[in-house]
Coordinates of C-alpha atoms in Angstrom, one line a residue:
M1 CA 4.1 15.3 -22.4
E2 CA 2.7 12.6 -20.2
V3 CA 2.0 9.2 -22.2
V4 CA -1.7 7.7 -21.2
I5 CA -2.2 4.0 -22.2
E6 CA -6.1 3.6 -22.7
R7 CA -6.8 0.7 -21.7
A8 CA -3.9 -0.7 -19.0
C9 CA -4.5 -3.6 -16.9
G10 CA -2.2 -4.1 -13.3
M11 CA -1.9 -8.1 -12.4
D12 CA -1.3 -8.5 -8.2
I13 CA -0.1 -12.2 -8.9
H14 CA 0.6 -14.8 -6.2
K15 CA 0.9 -18.8 -6.3
D16 CA -3.5 -19.7 -6.0
N17 CA -4.8 -16.5 -7.4
I18 CA -4.2 -13.1 -9.4
T19 CA -6.1 -10.6 -8.8
A20 CA -6.4 -7.9 -12.2
C21 CA -7.6 -4.8 -12.3
I22 CA -8.7 -3.4 -15.5
L23 CA -8.3 1.1 -15.8
T24 CA -9.9 3.1 -18.9
S25 CA -10.9 6.5 -19.2
K26 CA -14.4 5.5 -17.7
G27 CA -13.6 3.3 -14.9
K28 CA -12.1 0.2 -13.3
E29 CA -13.1 -3.2 -13.3
I30 CA -11.4 -6.0 -11.0
Q31 CA -11.8 -9.6 -11.1
T32 CA -9.6 -12.2 -9.2
F33 CA -8.7 -15.5 -10.9
S34 CA -7.5 -18.7 -9.9
T35 CA -4.3 -19.9 -11.4
K36 CA -5.0 -22.9 -12.7
T37 CA -4.9 -22.9 -16.5
V38 CA -8.5 -22.7 -17.5
H39 CA -9.2 -19.6 -15.7
L40 CA -5.9 -18.6 -16.8
L41 CA -7.2 -18.4 -20.3
Q42 CA -10.5 -17.1 -18.6
L43 CA -8.2 -14.1 -17.4
I44 CA -6.7 -13.8 -21.0
D45 CA -10.4 -13.6 -22.9
W46 CA -11.2 -11.2 -20.0
I47 CA -8.0 -8.9 -20.9
K48 CA -9.5 -9.4 -24.8
Q49 CA -13.0 -8.7 -24.4
H50 CA -12.1 -5.1 -22.8
E51 CA -9.4 -5.1 -25.5
C52 CA -6.9 -4.0 -23.1
S53 CA -3.6 -3.1 -25.0
H54 CA -0.9 -3.3 -22.2
V55 CA -0.5 -5.4 -18.7
A56 CA 2.0 -5.2 -16.2
M57 CA 2.8 -7.5 -13.5
E58 CA 5.2 -8.0 -9.9
S59 CA 8.1 -10.2 -11.0
T60 CA 6.6 -12.2 -7.9
G61 CA 8.8 -15.6 -8.3
V62 CA 8.0 -18.0 -11.1
F63 CA 4.4 -17.3 -10.9
W64 CA 4.1 -14.5 -13.8
K65 CA 5.8 -17.3 -16.1
P66 CA 2.7 -19.0 -17.5
I67 CA 0.9 -15.4 -17.8
V68 CA 3.6 -14.4 -19.9
N69 CA 3.5 -17.3 -22.1
L70 CA -0.2 -17.1 -22.7
L71 CA 0.3 -12.8 -23.0
E72 CA 2.6 -13.4 -25.4
T73 CA 1.1 -16.4 -27.9
E74 CA -1.9 -13.8 -27.7
G75 CA 0.6 -10.6 -28.8
I76 CA -0.4 -8.9 -25.9
E77 CA 2.1 -6.4 -24.7
F78 CA 3.0 -7.3 -20.7
L79 CA 5.7 -5.5 -18.6
V80 CA 7.3 -7.5 -15.8
V81 CA 8.4 -5.3 -12.8
N82 CA 10.5 -5.5 -10.0
A83 CA 8.1 -4.9 -7.0
Q84 CA 11.0 -2.2 -5.8
H85 CA 10.0 0.1 -8.7
M86 CA 6.5 0.5 -7.9
K87 CA 6.1 0.5 -4.2
A88 CA 2.4 1.9 -3.4
L89 CA 3.0 4.1 -0.2
P90 CA 2.6 2.8 3.2
G91 CA -0.5 1.8 4.7
R92 CA -3.4 -1.2 4.1
K93 CA -1.9 -3.2 1.1
T94 CA -4.7 -5.6 -0.2
D95 CA -4.4 -7.5 -3.6
V96 CA -7.3 -5.2 -5.2
K97 CA -5.2 -1.8 -4.2
D98 CA -2.0 -3.4 -5.6
S99 CA -3.3 -4.6 -8.9
E100 CA -5.1 -0.8 -9.1
W101 CA -2.2 0.8 -8.0
I102 CA -0.2 -1.4 -11.1
A103 CA -2.7 -0.7 -13.3
K104 CA -2.4 3.4 -12.6
L105 CA 1.5 3.1 -13.0
L106 CA 1.5 1.4 -16.3
R107 CA -1.4 3.9 -17.9
H108 CA 0.8 6.5 -17.3
G109 CA 4.1 5.1 -18.5
L110 CA 5.9 4.8 -14.7
L111 CA 7.4 1.1 -14.8
R112 CA 10.5 -0.1 -16.2
A113 CA 10.1 -3.7 -17.7
S114 CA 12.3 -5.7 -16.5
F115 CA 14.2 -8.0 -19.2
I116 CA 12.1 -11.6 -20.7
P117 CA 14.0 -13.5 -23.1
N118 CA 12.1 -14.4 -25.5
R119 CA 10.2 -17.6 -25.7
N120 CA 13.2 -20.4 -27.2
Q121 CA 16.1 -18.6 -25.1
R122 CA 13.4 -18.9 -21.9
E123 CA 13.3 -22.2 -22.9
L124 CA 17.0 -22.8 -23.5
R125 CA 17.7 -21.7 -20.7
E126 CA 15.3 -24.5 -18.7
L127 CA 16.9 -27.4 -20.6
V128 CA 20.6 -26.5 -20.1
R129 CA 20.4 -25.8 -16.4
Y130 CA 17.9 -29.3 -16.2
R131 CA 21.0 -30.6 -17.7
R132 CA 23.3 -29.5 -15.3
S133 CA 21.4 -30.5 -12.1
I134 CA 20.9 -33.7 -14.1
I135 CA 25.0 -34.0 -14.3
E136 CA 25.3 -32.5 -11.2
E137 CA 23.1 -35.3 -9.3
R138 CA 24.8 -37.9 -11.2
S139 CA 28.5 -36.9 -9.8
R140 CA 26.8 -37.0 -5.9
Q141 CA 25.8 -40.5 -6.9
H142 CA 28.9 -41.3 -8.1
N143 CA 30.9 -40.2 -5.2
R144 CA 28.4 -42.0 -2.8
I145 CA 28.4 -45.0 -4.7
Q146 CA 32.7 -44.7 -4.3
K147 CA 32.4 -44.1 -1.1
V148 CA 30.5 -47.0 0.0
L149 CA 33.0 -49.0 -2.0
E150 CA 36.1 -47.7 -0.3
G151 CA 34.5 -48.3 2.8
A152 CA 34.0 -52.1 2.4
N153 CA 37.5 -52.0 0.9
I154 CA 36.1 -52.9 -2.5
S155 CA 37.9 -50.1 -4.4

């Protein structure tokens, strides 16, 4: 038995813009949004206006993170998917075709979501990684100062 999601949204995400396609049994609607916060809020409103129940996007770099944060806040189901798991047929690739392809795969239940930890765990990971980088930088500075002092016969 094939699973069909009534209203599915596929997104092709880049650094500066997002192309989103909402597929329903009646057709499709495609729009492009900027990645600035005000436009991301418009994207979320557009998704809610179309009563879209599920959203899927490629796990492209870190560009998906602000969108996932907003979708999570609104309680909209989302899938962040490895690009290798949804390769389209070779040929002319466009953002519009990619977003439509993602929506089609999502609508028919053919996507497997990547693991995305909950918001608290994501924030904790970010803090721990930042703390580690600060500690490493402090050690580098300490070693540089020690090297200068040794070079000047001060230590």
